[in-house]
PDB file of C-alpha atoms in Angstrom:
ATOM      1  CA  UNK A   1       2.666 -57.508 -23.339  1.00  0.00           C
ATOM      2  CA  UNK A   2       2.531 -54.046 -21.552  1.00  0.00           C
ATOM      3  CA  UNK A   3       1.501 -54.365 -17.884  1.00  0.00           C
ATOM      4  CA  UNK A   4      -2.395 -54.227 -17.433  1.00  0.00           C
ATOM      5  CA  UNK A   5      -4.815 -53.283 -15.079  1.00  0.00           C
ATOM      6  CA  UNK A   6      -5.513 -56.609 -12.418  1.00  0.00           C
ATOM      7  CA  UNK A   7      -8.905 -55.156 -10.977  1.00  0.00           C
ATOM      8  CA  UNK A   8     -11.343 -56.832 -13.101  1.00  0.00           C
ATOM      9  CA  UNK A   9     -11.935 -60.087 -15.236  1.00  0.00           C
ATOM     10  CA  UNK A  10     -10.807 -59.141 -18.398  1.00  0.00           C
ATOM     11  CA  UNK A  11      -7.327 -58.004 -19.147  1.00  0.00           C
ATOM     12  CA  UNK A  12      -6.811 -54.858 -20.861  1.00  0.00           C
ATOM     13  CA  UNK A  13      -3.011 -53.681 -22.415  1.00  0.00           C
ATOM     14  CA  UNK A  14      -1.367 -52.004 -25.119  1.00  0.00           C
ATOM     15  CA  UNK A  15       0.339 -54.780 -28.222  1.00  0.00           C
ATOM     16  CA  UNK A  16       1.213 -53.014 -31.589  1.00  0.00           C
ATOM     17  CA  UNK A  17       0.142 -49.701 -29.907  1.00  0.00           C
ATOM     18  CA  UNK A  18      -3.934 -51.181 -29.619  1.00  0.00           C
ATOM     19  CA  UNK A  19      -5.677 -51.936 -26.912  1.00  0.00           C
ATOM     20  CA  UNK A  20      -6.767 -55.237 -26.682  1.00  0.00           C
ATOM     21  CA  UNK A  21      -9.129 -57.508 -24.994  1.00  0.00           C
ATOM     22  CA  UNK A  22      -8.402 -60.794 -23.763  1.00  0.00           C
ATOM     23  CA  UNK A  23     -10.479 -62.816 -21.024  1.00  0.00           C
ATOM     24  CA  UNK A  24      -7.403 -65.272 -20.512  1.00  0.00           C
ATOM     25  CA  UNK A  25      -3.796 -65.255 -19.804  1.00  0.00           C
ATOM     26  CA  UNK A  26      -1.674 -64.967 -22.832  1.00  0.00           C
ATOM     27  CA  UNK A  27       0.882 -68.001 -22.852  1.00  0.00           C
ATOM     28  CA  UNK A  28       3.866 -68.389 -24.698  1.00  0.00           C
ATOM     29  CA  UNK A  29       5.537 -71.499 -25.834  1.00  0.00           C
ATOM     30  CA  UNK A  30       3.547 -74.619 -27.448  1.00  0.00           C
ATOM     31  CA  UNK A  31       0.126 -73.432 -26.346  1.00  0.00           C
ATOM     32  CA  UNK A  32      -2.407 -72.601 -28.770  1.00  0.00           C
ATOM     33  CA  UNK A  33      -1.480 -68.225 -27.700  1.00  0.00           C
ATOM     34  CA  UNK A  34       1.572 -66.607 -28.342  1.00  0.00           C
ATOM     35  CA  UNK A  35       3.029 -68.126 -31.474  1.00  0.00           C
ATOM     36  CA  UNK A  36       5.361 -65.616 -33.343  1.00  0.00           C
ATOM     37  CA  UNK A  37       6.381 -66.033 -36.714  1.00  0.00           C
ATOM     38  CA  UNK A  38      10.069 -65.268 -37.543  1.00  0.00           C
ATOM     39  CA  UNK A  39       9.927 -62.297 -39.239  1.00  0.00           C
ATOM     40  CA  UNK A  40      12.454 -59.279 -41.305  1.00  0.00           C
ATOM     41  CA  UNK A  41      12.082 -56.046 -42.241  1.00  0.00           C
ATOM     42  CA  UNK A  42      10.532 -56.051 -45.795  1.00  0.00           C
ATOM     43  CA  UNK A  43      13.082 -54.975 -48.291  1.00  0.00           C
ATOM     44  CA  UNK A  44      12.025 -52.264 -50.758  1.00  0.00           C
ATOM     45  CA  UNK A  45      13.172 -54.099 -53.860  1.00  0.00           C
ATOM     46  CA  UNK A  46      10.787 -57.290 -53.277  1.00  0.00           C
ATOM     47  CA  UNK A  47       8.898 -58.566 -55.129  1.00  0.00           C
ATOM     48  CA  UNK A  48       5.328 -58.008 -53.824  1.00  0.00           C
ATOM     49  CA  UNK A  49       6.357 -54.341 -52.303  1.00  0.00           C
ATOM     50  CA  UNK A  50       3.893 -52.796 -54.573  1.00  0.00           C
ATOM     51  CA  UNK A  51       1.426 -54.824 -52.969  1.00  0.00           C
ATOM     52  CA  UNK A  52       2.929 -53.671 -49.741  1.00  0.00           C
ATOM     53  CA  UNK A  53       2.353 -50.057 -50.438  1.00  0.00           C
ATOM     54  CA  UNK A  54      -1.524 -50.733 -52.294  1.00  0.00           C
ATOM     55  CA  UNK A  55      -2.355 -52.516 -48.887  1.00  0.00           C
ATOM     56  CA  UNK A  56      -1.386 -49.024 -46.600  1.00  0.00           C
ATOM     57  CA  UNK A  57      -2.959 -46.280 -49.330  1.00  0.00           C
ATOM     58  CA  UNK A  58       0.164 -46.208 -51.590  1.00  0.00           C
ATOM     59  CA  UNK A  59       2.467 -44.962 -49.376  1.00  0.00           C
ATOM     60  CA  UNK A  60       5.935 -44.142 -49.728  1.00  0.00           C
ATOM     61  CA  UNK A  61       8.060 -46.721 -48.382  1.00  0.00           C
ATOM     62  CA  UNK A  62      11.637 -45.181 -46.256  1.00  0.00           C
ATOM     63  CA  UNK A  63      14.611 -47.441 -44.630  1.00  0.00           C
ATOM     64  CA  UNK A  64      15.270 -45.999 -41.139  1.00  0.00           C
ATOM     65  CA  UNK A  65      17.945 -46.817 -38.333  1.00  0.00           C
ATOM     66  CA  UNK A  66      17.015 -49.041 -35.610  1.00  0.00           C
ATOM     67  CA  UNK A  67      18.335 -47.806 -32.764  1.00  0.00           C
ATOM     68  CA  UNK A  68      16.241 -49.476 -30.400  1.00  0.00           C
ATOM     69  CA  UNK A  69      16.176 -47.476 -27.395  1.00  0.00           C
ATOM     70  CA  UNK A  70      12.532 -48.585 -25.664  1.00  0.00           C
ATOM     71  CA  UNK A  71      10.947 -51.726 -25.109  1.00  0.00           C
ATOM     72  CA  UNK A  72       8.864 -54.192 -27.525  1.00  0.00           C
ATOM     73  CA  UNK A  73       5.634 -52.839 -28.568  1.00  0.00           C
ATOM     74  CA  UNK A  74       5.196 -49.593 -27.251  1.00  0.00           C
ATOM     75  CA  UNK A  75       6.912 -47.795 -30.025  1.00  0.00           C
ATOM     76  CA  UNK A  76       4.149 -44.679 -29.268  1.00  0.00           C
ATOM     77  CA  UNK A  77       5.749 -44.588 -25.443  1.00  0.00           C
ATOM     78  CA  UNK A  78       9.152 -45.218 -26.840  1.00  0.00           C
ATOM     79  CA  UNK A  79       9.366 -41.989 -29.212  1.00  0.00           C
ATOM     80  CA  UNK A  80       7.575 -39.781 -26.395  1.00  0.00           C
ATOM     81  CA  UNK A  81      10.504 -40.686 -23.938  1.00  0.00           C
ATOM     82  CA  UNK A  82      12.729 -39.814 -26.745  1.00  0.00           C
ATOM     83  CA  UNK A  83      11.429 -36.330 -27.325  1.00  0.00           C
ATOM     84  CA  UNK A  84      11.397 -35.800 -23.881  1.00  0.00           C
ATOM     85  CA  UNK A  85      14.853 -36.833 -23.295  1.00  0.00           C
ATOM     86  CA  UNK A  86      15.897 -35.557 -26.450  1.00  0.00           C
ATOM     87  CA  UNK A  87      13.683 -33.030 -28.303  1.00  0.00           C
ATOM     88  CA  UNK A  88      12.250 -33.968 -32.046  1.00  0.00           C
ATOM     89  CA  UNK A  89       8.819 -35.323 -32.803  1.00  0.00           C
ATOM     90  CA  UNK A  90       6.865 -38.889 -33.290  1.00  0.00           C
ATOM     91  CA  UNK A  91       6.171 -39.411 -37.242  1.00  0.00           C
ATOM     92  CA  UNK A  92       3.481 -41.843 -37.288  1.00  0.00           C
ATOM     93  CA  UNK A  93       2.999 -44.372 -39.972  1.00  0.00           C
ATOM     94  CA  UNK A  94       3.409 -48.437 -40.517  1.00  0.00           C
ATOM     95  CA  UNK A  95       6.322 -50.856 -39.691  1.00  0.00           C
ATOM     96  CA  UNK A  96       6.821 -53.301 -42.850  1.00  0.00           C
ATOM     97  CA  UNK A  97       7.937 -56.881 -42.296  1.00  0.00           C
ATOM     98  CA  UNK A  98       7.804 -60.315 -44.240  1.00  0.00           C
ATOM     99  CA  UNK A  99       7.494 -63.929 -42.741  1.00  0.00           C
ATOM    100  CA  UNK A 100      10.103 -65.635 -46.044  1.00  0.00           C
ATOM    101  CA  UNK A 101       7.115 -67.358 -48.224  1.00  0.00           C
ATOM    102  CA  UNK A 102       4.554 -66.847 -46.282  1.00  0.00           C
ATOM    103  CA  UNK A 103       2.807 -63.119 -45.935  1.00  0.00           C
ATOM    104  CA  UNK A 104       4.201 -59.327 -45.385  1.00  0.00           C
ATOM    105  CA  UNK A 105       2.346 -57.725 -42.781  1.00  0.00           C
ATOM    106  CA  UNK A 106       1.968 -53.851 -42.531  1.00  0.00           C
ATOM    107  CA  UNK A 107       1.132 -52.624 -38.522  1.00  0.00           C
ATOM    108  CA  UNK A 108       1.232 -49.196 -36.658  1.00  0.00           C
ATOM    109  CA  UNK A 109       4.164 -48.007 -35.612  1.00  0.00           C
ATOM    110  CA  UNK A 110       5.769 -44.438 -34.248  1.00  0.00           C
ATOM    111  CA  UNK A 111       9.423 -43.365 -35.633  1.00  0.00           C
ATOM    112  CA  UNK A 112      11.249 -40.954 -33.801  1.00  0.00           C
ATOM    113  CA  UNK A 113      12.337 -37.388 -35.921  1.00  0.00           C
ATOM    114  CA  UNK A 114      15.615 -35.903 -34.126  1.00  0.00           C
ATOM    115  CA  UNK A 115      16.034 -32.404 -34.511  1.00  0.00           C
ATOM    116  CA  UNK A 116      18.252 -32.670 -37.261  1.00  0.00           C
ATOM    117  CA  UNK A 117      14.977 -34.396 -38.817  1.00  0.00           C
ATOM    118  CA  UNK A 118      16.262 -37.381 -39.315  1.00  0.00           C
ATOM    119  CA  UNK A 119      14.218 -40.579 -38.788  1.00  0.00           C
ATOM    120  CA  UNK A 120      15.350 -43.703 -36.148  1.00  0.00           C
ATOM    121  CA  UNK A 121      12.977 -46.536 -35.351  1.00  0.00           C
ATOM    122  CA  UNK A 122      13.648 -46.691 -31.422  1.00  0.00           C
ATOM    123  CA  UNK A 123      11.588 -49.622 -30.986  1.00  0.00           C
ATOM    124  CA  UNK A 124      13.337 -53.380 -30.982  1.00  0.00           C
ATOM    125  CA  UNK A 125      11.929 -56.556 -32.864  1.00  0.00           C
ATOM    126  CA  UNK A 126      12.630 -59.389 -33.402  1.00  0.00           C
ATOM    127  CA  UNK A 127      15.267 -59.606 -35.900  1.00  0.00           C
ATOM    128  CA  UNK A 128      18.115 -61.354 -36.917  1.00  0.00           C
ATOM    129  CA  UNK A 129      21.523 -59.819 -35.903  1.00  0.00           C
ATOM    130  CA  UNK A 130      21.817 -58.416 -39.862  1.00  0.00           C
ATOM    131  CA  UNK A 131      18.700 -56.776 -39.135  1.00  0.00           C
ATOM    132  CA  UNK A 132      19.482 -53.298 -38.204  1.00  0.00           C
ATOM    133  CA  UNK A 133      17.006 -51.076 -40.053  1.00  0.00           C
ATOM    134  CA  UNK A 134      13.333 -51.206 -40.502  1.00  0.00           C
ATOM    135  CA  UNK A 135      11.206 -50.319 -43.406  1.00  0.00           C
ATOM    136  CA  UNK A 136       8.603 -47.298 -42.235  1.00  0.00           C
ATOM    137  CA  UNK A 137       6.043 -45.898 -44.469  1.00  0.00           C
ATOM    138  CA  UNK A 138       4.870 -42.503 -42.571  1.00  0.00           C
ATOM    139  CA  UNK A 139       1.029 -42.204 -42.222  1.00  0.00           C
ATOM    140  CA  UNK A 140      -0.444 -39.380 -39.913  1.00  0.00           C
ATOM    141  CA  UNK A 141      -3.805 -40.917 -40.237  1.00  0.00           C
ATOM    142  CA  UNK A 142      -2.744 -44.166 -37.915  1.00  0.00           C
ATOM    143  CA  UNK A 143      -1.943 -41.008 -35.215  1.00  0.00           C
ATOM    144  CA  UNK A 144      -3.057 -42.720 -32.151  1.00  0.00           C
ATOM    145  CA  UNK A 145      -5.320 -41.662 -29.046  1.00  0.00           C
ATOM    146  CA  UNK A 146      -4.094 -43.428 -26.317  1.00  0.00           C
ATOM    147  CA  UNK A 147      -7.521 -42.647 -24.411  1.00  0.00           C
ATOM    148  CA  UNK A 148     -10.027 -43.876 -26.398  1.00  0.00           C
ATOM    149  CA  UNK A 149      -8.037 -45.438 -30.018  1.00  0.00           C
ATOM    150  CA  UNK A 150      -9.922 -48.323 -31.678  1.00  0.00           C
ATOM    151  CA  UNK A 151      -7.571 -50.890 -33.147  1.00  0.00           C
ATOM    152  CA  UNK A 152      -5.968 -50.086 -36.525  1.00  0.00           C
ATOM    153  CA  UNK A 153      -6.429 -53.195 -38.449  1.00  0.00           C
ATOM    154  CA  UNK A 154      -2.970 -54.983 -39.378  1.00  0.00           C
ATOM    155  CA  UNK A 155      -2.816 -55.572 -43.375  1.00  0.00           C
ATOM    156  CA  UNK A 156      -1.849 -58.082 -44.575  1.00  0.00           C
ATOM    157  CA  UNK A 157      -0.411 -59.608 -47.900  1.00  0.00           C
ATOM    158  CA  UNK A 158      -0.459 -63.536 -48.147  1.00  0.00           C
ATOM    159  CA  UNK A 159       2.365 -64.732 -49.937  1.00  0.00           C
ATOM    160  CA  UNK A 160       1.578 -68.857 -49.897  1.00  0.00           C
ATOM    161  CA  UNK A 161      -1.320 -70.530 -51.403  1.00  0.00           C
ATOM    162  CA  UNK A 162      -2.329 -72.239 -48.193  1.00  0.00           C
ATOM    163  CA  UNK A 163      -5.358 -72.612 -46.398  1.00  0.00           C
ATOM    164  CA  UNK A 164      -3.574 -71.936 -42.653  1.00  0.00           C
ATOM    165  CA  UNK A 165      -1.739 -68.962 -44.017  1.00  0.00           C
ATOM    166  CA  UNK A 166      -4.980 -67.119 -44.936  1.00  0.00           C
ATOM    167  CA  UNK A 167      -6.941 -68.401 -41.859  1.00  0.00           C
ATOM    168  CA  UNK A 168      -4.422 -66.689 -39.794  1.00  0.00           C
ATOM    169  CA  UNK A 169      -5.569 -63.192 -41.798  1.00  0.00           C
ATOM    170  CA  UNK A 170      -9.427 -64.291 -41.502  1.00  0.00           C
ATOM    171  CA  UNK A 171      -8.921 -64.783 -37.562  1.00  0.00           C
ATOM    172  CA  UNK A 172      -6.743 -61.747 -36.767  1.00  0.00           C
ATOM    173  CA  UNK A 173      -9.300 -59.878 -38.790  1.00  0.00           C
ATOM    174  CA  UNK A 174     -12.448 -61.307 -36.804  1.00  0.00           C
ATOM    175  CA  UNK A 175     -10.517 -60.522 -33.794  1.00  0.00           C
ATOM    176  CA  UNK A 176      -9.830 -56.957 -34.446  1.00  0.00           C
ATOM    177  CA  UNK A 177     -13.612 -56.762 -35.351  1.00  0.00           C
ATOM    178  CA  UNK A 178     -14.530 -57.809 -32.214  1.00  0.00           C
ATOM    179  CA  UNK A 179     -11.879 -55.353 -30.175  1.00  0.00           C
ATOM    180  CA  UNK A 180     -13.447 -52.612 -32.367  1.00  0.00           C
ATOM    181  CA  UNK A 181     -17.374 -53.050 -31.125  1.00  0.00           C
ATOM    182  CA  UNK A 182     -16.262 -54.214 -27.265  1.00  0.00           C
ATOM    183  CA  UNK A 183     -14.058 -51.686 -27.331  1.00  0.00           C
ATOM    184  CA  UNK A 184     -16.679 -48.472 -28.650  1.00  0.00           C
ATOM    185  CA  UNK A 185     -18.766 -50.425 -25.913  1.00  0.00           C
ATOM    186  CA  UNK A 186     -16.299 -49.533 -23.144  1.00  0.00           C
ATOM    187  CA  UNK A 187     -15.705 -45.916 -24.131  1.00  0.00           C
ATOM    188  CA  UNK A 188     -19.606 -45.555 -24.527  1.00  0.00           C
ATOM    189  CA  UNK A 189     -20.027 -47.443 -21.303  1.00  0.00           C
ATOM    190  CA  UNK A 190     -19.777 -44.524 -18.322  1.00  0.00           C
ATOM    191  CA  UNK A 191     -18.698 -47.799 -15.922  1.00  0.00           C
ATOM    192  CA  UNK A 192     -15.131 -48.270 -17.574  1.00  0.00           C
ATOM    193  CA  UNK A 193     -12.511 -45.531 -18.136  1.00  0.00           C
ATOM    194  CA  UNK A 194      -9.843 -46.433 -20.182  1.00  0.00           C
ATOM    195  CA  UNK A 195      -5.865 -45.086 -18.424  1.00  0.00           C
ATOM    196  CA  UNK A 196      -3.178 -43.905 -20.927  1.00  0.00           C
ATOM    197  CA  UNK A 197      -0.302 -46.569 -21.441  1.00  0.00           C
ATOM    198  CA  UNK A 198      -2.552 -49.413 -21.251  1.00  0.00           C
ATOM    199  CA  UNK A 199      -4.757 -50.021 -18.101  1.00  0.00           C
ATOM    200  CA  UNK A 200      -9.133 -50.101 -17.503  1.00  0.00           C
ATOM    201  CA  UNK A 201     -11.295 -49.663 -14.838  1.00  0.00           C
ATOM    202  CA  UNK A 202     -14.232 -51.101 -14.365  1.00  0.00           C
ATOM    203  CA  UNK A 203     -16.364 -54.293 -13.750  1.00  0.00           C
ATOM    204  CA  UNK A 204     -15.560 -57.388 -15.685  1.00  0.00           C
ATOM    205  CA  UNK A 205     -16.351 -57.352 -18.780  1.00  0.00           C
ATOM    206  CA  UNK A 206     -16.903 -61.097 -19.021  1.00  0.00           C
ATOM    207  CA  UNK A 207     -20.114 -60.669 -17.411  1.00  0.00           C
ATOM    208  CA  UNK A 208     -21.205 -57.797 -18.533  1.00  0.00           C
ATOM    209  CA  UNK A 209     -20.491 -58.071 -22.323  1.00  0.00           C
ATOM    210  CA  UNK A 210     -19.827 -61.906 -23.094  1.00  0.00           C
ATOM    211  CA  UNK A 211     -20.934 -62.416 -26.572  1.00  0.00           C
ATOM    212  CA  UNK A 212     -17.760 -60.197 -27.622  1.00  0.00           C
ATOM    213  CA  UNK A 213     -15.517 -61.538 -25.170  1.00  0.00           C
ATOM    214  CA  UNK A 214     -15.907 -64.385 -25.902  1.00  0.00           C
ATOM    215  CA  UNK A 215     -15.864 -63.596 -30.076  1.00  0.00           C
ATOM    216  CA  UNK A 216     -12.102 -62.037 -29.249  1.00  0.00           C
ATOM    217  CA  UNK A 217     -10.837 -64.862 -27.253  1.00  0.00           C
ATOM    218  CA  UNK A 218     -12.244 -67.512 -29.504  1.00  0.00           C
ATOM    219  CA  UNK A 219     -10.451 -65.584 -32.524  1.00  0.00           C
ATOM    220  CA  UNK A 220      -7.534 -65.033 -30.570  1.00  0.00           C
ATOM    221  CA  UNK A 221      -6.714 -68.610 -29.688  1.00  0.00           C
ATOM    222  CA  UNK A 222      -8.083 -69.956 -33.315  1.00  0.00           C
ATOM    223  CA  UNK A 223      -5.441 -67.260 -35.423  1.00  0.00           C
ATOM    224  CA  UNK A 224      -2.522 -68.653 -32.866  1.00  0.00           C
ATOM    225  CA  UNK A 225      -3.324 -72.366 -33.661  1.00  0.00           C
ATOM    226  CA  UNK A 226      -3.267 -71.291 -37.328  1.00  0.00           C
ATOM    227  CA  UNK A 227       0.136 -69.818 -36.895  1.00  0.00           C
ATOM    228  CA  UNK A 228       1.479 -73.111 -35.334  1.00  0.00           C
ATOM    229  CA  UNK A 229       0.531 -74.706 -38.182  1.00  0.00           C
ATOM    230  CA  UNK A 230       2.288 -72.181 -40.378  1.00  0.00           C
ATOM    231  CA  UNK A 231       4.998 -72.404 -37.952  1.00  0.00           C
ATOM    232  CA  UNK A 232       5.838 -76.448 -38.268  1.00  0.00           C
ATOM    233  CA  UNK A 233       5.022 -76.495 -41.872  1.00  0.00           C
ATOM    234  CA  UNK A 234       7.751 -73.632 -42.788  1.00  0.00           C
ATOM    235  CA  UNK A 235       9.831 -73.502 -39.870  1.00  0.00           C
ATOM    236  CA  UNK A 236      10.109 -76.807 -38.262  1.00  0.00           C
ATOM    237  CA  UNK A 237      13.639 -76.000 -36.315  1.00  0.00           C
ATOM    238  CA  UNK A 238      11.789 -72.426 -34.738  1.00  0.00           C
ATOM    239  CA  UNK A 239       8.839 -74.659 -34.183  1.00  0.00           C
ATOM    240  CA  UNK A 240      10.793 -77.277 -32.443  1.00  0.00           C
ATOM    241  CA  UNK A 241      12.098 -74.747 -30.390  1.00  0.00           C
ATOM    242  CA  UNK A 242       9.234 -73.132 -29.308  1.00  0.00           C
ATOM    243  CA  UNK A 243       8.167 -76.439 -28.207  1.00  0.00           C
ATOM    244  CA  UNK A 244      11.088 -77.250 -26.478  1.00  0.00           C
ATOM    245  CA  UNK A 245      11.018 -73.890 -23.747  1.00  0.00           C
ATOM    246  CA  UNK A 246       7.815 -75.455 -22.434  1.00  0.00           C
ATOM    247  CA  UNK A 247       7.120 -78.850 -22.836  1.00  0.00           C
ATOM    248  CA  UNK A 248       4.850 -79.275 -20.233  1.00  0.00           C
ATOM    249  CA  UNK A 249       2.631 -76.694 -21.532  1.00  0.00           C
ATOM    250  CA  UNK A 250       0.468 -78.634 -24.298  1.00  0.00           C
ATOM    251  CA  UNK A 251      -0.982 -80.042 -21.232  1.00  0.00           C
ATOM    252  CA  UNK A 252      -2.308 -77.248 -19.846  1.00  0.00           C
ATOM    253  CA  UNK A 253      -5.776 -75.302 -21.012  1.00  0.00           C
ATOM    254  CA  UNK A 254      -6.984 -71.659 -21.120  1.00  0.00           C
ATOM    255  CA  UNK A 255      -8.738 -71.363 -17.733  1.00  0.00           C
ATOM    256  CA  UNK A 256     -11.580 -68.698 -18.551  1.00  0.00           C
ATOM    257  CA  UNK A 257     -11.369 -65.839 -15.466  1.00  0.00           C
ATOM    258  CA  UNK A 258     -15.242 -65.318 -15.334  1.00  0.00           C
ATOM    259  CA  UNK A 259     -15.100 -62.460 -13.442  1.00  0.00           C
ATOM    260  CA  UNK A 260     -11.855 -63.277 -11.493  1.00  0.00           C
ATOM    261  CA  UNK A 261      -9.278 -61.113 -10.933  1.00  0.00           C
ATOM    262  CA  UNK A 262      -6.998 -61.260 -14.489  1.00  0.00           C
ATOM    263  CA  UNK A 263      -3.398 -62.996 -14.299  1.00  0.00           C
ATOM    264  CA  UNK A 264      -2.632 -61.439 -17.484  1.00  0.00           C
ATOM    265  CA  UNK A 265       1.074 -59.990 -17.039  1.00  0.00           C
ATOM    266  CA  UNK A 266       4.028 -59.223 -19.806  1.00  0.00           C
TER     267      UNK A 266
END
């Protein structure tokens, strides 16, 4: 996670170049938050690629470098630190990837244009060591206001006929729903401004709007016990893992702020 404003109760920050809302610490680990599935950059030739492209209007797919010059998730700040260092342009559009049998997932991403015009993903994932190029479809629609963006919904194609596999699309989409209203709340709401790079100021917004905090936390925590599921029932060696860094966490239970000062961090 990018670093977020600690002045109020909810934590506001910039994942898959959104904002989003949480009320809680993120946690990594065997908690019910922050379970990744292993993903790889979607190959053009699969199988459900057509599917890929219907999903993000029929674009046209492209294979580009990964050069990965920036940090995780900020592939927006990543290609505006390369044009400043180095001149080109940010061609905005969707990263591609595939978790093997289960779904392909398109999100927003930036690619960085060199002034030769050729295209480099500057933005690591992820990814085997095999894994050295990523599959970009450009999109200038998903162009994104860092002051005031709502979040572009992820899309999603599920791959396995199983019931934890499409909750995990049913909860990411409730929580994006919920980001979207709290969200057009805050800009609306003359108490809160909204910084560039990730960052608001204001009271908490536990207290002041709890129905939808509460809606984006609930969805948040429900899609990442979905994706454990997904996780031990096709990957039991990364799930195993996972469990292993912190063992002590299953323990351990989301502590609401309620108007505290947030401990969210990266």
């Amino acid at each position: 996670m990018n670093p977020v404003d600690r002045s109020f109760g909810v934590s506001l920050a910039l994942a898959s170049e959104n904002v989003v809302l949480t009320s809680v610490k993120p946690r990594t680990g065997a908690t019910e938050a922050g379970v990744a599935l292993p993903a790889l950059d979607l190959p053009l030739d699969h199988e459900k690629a057509n599917e890929a492209s219907a999903c993000i209007g029929h674009r046209e797919m492209l294979i580009v470098e990964r050069i990965e010059a920036g940090l995780p998730d900020r592939s927006y700040h990543n290609v505006n630190d390369m044009i400043a260092a180095h001149g080109g342009e940010l061609v905005a559009g969707w990263m591609l990837e595939y978790v093997p049998n289960v779904l392909i997932r398109a999100a927003r991403h930036a690619v960085w244009r060199d002034q030769d015009g050729v295209l480099f993903d500057v933005t690591p994932v992820r990814r085997p060591a095999d894994q050295t190029r990523s599959t970009f479809a450009p999109d200038e629609e998903t162009l994104l206001d860092y002051i005031a963006s709502l979040p572009v919904e992820d899309r999603y194609v599920v791959l396995a006929r199983d019931a934890d596999v499409r909750s995990v699309a049913v909860q990411y989409k409730r929580n994006i729903a919920a980001q979207r209203k709290l969200l057009a709340r805050i800009v609306a709401d003359f108490r809160y401004e909204i910084r560039p790079g990730g960052g608001l100021q204001g009271p908490s917004l536990l207290e002041n709007y709890p129905d939808l905090s509460q809606e984006v936390d609930d969805s948040y925590f429900k899609m990442h016990r979905y994706r454990r599921r997904v996780l031990q029932r096709y990957f039991p060696e990364e799930a195993a893992a996972l469990a292993a860094m912190a063992p002590s966490a299953r323990a351990r239970k989301p502590v609401p702020t309620s108007g505290r000062p947030s401990t969210a961090g990266s």
